[in-house]
Tab-separated table of C-alpha atoms and ligand atoms in Angstrom:
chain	number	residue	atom	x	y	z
A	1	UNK	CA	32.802	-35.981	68.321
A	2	UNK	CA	31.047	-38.931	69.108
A	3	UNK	CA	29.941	-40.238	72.586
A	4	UNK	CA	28.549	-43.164	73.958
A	5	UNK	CA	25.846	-43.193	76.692
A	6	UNK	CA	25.693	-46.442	78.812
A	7	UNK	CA	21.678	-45.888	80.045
A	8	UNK	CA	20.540	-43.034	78.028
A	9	UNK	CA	17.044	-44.600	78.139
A	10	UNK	CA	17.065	-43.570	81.680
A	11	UNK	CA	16.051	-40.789	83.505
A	12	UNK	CA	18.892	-38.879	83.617
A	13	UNK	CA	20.641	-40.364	80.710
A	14	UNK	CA	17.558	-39.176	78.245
A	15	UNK	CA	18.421	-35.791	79.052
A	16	UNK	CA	21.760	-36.166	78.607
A	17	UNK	CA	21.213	-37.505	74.839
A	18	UNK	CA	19.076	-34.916	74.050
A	19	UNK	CA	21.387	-32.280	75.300
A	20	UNK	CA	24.227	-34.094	73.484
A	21	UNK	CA	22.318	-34.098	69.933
A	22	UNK	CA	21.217	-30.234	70.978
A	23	UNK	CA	24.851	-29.365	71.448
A	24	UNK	CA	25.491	-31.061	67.724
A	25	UNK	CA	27.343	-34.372	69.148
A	26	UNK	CA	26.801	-37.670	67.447
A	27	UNK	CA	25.497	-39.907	70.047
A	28	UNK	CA	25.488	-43.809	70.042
A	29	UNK	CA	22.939	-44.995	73.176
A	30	UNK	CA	23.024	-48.484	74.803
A	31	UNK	CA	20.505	-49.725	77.261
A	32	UNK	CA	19.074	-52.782	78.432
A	33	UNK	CA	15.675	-50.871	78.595
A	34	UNK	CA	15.340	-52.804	82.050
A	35	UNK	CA	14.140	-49.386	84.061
A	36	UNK	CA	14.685	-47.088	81.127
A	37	UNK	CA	12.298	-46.241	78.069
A	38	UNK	CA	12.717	-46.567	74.404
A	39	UNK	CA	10.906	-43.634	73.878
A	40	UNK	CA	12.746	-41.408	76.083
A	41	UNK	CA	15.535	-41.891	73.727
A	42	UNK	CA	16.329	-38.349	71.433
A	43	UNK	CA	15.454	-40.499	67.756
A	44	UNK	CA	18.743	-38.713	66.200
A	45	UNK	CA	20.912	-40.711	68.374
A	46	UNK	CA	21.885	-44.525	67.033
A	47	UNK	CA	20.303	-47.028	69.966
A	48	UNK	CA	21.379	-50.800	70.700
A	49	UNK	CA	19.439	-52.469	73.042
A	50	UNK	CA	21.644	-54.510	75.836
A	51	UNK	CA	23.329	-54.879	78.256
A	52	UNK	CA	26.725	-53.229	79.744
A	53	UNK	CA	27.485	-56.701	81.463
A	54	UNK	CA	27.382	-58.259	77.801
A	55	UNK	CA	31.383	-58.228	76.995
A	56	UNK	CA	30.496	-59.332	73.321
A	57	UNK	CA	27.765	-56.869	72.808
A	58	UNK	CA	29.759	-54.102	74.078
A	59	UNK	CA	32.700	-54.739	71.739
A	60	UNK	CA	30.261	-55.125	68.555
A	61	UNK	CA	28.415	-51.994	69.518
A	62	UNK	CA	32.434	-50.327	70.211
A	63	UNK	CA	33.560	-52.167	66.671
A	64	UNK	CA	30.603	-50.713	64.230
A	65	UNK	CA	30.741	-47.116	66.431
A	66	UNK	CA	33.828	-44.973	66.466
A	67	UNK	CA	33.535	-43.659	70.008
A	68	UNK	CA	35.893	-40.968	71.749
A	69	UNK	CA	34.239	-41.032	75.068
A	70	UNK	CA	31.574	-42.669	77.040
A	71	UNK	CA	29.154	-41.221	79.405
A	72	UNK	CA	28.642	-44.164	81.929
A	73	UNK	CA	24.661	-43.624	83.666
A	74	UNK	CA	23.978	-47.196	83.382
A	75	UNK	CA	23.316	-48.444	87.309
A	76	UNK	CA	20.835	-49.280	89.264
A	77	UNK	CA	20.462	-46.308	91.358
A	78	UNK	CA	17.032	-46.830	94.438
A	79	UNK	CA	18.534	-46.490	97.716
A	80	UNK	CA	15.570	-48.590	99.428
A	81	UNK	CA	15.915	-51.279	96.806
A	82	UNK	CA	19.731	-51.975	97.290
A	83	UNK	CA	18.983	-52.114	101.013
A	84	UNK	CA	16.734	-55.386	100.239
A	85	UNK	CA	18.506	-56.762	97.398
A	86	UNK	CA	22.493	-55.849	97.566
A	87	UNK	CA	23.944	-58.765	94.936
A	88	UNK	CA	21.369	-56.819	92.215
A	89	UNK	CA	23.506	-53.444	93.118
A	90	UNK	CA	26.453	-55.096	93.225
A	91	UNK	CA	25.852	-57.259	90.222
A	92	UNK	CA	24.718	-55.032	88.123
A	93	UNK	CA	26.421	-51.897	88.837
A	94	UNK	CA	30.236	-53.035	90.156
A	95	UNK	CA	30.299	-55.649	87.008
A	96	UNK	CA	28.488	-53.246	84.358
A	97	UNK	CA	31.989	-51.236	85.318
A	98	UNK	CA	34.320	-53.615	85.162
A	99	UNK	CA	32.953	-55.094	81.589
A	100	UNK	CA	32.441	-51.783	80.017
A	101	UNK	CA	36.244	-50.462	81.352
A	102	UNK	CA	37.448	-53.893	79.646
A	103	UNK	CA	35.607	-53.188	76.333
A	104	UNK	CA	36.238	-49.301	76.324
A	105	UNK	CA	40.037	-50.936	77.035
A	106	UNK	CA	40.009	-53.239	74.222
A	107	UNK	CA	38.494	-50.473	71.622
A	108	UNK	CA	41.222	-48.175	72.536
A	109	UNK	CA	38.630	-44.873	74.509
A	110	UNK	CA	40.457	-43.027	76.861
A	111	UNK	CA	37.562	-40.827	78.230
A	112	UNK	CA	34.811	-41.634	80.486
A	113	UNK	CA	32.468	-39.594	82.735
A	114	UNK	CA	30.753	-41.638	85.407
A	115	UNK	CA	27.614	-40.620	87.377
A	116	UNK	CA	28.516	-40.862	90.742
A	117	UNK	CA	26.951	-40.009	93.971
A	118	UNK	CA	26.247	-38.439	97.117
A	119	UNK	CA	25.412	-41.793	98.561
A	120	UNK	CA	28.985	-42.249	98.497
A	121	UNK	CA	29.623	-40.215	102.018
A	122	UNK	CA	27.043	-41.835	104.235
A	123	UNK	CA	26.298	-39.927	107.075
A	124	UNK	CA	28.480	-37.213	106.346
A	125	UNK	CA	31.230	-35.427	108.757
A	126	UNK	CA	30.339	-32.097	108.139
A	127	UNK	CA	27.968	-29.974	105.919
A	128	UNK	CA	28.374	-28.773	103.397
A	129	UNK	CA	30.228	-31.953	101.953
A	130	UNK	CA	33.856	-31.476	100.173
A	131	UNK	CA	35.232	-33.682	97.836
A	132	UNK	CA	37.671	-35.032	100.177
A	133	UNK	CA	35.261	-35.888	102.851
A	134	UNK	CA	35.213	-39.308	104.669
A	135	UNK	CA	33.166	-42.207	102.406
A	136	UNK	CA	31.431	-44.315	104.305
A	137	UNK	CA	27.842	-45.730	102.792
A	138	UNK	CA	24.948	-46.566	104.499
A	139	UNK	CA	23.478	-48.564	101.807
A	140	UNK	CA	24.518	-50.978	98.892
A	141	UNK	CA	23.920	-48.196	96.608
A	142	UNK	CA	26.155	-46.193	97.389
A	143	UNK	CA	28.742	-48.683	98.165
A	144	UNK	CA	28.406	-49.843	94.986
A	145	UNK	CA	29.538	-46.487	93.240
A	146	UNK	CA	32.258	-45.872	95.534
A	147	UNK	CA	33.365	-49.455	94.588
A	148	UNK	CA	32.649	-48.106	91.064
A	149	UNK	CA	35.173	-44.532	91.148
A	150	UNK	CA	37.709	-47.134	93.262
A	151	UNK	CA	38.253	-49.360	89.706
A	152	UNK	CA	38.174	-46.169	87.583
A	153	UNK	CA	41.181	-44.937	89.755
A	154	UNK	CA	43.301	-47.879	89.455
A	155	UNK	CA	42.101	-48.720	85.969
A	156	UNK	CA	43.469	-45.036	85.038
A	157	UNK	CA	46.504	-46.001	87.218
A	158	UNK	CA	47.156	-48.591	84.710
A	159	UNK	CA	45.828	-48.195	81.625
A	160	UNK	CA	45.261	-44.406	80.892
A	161	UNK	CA	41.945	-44.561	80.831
A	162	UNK	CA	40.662	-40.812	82.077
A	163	UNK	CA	38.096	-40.614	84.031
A	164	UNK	CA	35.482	-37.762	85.498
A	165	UNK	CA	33.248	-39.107	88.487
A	166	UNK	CA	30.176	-36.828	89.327
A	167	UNK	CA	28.935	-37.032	92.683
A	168	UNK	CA	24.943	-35.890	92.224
A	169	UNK	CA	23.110	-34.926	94.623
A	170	UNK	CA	19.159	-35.254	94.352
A	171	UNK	CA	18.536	-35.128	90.570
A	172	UNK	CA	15.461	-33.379	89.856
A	173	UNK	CA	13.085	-31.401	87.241
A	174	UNK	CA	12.424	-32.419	83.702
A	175	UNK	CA	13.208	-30.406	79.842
A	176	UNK	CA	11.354	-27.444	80.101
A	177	UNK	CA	9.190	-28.394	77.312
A	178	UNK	CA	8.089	-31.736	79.102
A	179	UNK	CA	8.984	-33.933	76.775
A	180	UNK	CA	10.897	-36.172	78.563
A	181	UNK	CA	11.049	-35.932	82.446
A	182	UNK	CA	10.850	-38.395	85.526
A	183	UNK	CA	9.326	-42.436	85.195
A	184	UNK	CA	10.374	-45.101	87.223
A	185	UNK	CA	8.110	-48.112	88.085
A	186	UNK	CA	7.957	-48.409	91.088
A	187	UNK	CA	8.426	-44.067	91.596
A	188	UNK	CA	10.160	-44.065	94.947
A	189	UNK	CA	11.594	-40.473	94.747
A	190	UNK	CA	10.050	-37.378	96.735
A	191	UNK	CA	9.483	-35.183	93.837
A	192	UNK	CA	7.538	-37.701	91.816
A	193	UNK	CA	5.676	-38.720	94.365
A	194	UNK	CA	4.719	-35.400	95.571
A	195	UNK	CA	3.391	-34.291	92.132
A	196	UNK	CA	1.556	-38.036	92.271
A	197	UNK	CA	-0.634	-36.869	94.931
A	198	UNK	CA	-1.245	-33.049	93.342
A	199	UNK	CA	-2.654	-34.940	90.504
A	200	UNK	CA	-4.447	-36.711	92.173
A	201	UNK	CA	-3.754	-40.297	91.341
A	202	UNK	CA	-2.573	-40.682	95.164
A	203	UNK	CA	-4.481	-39.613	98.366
A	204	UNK	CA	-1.543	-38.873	100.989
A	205	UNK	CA	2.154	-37.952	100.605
A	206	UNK	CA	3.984	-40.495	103.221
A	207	UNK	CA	6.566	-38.594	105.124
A	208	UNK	CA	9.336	-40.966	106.078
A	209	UNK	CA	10.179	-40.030	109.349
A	210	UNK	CA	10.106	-36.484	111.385
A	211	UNK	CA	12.638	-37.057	114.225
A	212	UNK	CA	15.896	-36.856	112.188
A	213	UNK	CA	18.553	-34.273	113.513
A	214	UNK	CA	17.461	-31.625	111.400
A	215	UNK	CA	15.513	-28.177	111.853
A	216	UNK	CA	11.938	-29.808	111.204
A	217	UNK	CA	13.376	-33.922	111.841
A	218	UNK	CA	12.816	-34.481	108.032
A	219	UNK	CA	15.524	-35.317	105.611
A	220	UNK	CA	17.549	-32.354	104.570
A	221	UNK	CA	18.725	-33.279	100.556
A	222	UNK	CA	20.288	-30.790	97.692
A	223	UNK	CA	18.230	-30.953	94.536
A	224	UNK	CA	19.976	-30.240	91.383
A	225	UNK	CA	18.300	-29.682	87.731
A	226	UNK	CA	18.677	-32.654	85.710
A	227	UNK	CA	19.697	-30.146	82.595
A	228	UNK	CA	22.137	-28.708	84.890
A	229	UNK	CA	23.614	-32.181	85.494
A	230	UNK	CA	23.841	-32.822	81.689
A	231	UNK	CA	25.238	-29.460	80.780
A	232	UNK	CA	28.243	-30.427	83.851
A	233	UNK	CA	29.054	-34.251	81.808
A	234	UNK	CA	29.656	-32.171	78.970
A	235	UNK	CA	31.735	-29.536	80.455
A	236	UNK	CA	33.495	-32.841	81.981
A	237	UNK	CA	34.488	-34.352	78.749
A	238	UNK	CA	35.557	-31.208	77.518
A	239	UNK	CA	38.211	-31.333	81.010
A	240	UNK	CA	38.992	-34.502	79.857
A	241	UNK	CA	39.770	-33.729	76.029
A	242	UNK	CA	42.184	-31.068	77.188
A	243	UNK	CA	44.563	-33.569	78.448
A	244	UNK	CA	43.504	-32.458	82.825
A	245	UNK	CA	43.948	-35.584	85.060
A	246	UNK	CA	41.136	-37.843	86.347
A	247	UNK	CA	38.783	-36.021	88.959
A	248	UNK	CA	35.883	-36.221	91.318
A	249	UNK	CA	33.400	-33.317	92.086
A	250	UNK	CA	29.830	-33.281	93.741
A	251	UNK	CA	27.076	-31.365	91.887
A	252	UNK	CA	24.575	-30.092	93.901
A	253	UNK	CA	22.846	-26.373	94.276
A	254	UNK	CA	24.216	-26.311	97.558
A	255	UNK	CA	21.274	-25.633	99.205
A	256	UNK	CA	19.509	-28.128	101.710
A	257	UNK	CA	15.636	-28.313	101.606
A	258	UNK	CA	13.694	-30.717	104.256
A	259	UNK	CA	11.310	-33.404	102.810
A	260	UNK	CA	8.419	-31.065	104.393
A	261	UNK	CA	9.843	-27.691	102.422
A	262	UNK	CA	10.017	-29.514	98.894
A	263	UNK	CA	6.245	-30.439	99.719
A	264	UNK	CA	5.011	-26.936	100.738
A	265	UNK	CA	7.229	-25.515	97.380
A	266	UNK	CA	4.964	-28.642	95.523
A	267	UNK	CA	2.097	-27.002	96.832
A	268	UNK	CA	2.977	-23.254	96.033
A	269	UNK	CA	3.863	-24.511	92.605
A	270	UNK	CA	0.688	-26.619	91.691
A	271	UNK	CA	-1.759	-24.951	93.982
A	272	UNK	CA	-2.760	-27.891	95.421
A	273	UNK	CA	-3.341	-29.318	99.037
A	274	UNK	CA	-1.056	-32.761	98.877
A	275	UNK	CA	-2.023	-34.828	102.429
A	276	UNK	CA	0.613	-35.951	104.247
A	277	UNK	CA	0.908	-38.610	106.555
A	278	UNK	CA	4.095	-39.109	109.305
A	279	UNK	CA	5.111	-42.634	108.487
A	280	UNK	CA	8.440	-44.735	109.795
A	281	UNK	CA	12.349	-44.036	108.769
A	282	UNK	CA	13.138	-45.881	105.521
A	283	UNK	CA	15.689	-47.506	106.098
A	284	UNK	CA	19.644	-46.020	104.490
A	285	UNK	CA	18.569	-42.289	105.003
A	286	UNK	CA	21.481	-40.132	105.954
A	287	UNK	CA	19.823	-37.086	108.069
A	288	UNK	CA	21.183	-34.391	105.878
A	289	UNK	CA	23.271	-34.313	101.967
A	290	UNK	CA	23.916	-31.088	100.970
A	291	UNK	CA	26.844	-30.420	98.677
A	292	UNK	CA	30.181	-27.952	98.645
A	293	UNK	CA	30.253	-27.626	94.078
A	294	UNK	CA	32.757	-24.895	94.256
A	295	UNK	CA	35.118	-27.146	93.011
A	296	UNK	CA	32.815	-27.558	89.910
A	297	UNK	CA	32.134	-24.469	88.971
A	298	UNK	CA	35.893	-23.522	89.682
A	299	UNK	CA	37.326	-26.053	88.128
A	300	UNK	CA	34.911	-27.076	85.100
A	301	UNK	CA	33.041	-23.788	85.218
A	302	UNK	CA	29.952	-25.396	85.919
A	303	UNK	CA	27.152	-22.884	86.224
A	304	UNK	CA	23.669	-24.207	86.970
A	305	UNK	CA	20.623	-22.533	85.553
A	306	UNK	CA	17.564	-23.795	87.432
A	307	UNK	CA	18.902	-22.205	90.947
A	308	UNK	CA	15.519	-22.266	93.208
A	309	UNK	CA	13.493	-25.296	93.975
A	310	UNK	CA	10.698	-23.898	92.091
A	311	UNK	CA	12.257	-23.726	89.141
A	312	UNK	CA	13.017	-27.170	89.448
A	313	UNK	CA	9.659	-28.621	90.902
A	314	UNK	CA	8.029	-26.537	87.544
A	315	UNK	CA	9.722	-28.471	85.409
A	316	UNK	CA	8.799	-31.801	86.898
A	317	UNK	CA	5.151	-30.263	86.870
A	318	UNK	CA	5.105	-29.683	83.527
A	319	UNK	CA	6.542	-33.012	82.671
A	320	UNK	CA	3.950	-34.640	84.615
A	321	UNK	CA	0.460	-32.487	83.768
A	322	UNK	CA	1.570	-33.392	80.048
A	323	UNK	CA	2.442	-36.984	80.928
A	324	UNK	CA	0.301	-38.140	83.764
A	325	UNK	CA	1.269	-42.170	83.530
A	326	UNK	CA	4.798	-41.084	81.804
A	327	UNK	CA	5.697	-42.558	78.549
A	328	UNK	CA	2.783	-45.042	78.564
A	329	UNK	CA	0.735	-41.901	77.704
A	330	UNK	CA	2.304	-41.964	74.397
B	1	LIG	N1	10.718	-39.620	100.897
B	1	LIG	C1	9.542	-39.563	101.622
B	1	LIG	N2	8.422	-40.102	101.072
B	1	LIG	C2	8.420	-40.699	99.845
B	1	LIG	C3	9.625	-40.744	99.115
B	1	LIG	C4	10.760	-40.195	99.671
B	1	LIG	O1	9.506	-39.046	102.732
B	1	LIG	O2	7.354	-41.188	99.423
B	1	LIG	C5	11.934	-39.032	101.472
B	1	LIG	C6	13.071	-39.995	101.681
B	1	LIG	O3	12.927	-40.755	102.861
B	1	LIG	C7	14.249	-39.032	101.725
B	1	LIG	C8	13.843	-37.937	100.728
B	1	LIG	O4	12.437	-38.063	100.576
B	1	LIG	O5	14.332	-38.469	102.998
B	1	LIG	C9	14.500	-38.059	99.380
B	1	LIG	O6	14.308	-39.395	98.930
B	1	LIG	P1	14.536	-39.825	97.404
B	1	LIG	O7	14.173	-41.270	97.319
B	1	LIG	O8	13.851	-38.867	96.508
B	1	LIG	O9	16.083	-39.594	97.190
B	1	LIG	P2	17.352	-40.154	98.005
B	1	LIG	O10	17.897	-38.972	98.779
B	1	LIG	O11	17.047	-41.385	98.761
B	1	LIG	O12	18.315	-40.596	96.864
B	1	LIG	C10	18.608	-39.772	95.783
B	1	LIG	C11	18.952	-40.643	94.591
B	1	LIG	C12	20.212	-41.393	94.866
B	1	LIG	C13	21.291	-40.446	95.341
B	1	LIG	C14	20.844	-39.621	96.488
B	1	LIG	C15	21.933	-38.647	96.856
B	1	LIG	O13	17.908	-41.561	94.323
B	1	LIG	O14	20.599	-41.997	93.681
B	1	LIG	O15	19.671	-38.930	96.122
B	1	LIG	O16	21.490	-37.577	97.585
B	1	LIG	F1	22.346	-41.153	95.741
């Protein structure tokens, strides 16, 4: 079977092509290399560089390639950043969709799984978060993938075109080996950053805000292995293959760890001090994401492997003692 993956220079999307070539799939990778990394790439999957907005570079890439599905992680995807620059988020994520449902149209695919969000509830009614819950973003980002599942829904409506939209949580951890993990330029994730300062190459870990409704007033979030995410797109396109109708479910651990527990679990895992400093709110933090995936591992049979946090901070660890300045180091 062969799959497409919109981004699979990225972060995520690397370790979804290398799980994909692991699990014997032919993989065809397109990218605009814009935040992603050549390198990341798995070399056994078949790469063209562009991008998803390109109408006549997605039907040559869809013309040479006989696709069955896609795997759509191509989006800009940093909260802060859509909060200063919305048209970029809505730009490139809203018409990335719309271009690559028209080509995926026009070559005749009827799957696609779409990385979704937790951004997507806002400051959510309850916790855990269902599904069904109310949507209502408190950034750009998030709007924009909400936007995103809304033309998947109507496109499916009217043209067939099955779709599975996974609503991560905090995506976290790296392959075990270390291979490939974590790089974005500028890093604004907590993990990252945490592991920046027990390596030394930052003095003090910035805490953004301590008065938030929560136990300790830091930001409460649900970090799920990025393996774990891969293994669920797969386990998605196999729900699609089987002829099940389009459907949304949140992937998450299901657990809820404050910004100051992930830092003490940094330090228990690296044995080092990490500073930290109390600095303002960023601006689009909910107070607390933490995920209901019943419905996941119920309906898909999702089972996630890495199930502590420091599992998951290991694996970043790893990725990062091996790869201090990420793939420039190779
Ligand atoms: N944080 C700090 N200091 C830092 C960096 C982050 O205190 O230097 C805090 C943030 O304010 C937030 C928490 O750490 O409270 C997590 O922030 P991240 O930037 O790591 O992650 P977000 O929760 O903002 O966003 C991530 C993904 C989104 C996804 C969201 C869903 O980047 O794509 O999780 O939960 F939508």
């Amino acid at each position: 079977m062969a799959v497409l993956v919109a981004g699979g220079a990225g972060y995520i999307g690397s370790h979804m092509v290398d799980r994909l070539i692991n699990d014997g799939y032919d993989v065809v990778v397109v990218d605009n290399l814009s935040t992603g990394h050549r390198q990341a790439i798995n070399p056994k999957a078949r790469f063209y560089e562009g991008d998803t907005r390109d109408s006549d570079f997605l039907d040559d890439v869809f013309s040479k390639e006989k696709i069955d599905a896609v795997i759509h992680m191509d989006a800009f995807s940093l909260v802060p950043e859509s909060m200063k620059d919305p048209l970029k988020y809505f730009d490139n994520n809203v018409i990335g969709m719309i271009k690559l449902l028209e080509s995926m149209k026009k070559a005749g695919i009827k799957y696609l799984v779409f990385s979704s969000t937790a951004a997507t509830y806002g400051n959510p009614e309850r916790i855990p978060i269902y599904e069904k819950d109310r949507k209502d973003p408190i950034n750009p980002y998030g709007e924009s993938k909400l936007i995103m599942e809304h033309i998947m829904k109507w496109v499916d409506e009217a043209y067939g075109i099955k779709f599975v939209a996974l609503r991560y949580f905090n995506a976290a951890g790296a392959k075990e080996d270390g291979s490939i993990g974590e790089d974005h330029h500028p890093e604004t994730h907590l993990i990252p950053i945490v592991l920046k300062v027990a390596a030394g190459q930052q003095d003090t870990m910035k805490i953004f805000g301590d008065d938030y409704d929560t136990p300790d007033g830091t930001n409460v979030r649900d970090y799920v292995h990025v393996l774990d995410l891969a293994d669920a797109h797969i386990l998605a396109m196999k729900y699609l293959e089987k002829g099940n109708p389009s459907n949304i479910f949140n992937l998450g651990s299901s657990t809820g760890f404050s910004n100051k527990q992930i830092i003490d679990a940094a330090r228990k895992v690296t044995g080092k001090k990490i500073p930290t400093e109390i600095a303002p709110r960023r601006g689009g933090d909910p107070d607390t994401l933490v995920a209901n995936s019943d419905k996941a591992r119920e309906v898909l049979g999702w089972k996630p492997q890495f199930d502590n946090i420091d599992s998951i901070i290991k694996t970043a660890w790893t990725w990062k003692t091996k790869h201090p300045n990420g793939y420039e180091d190779k």
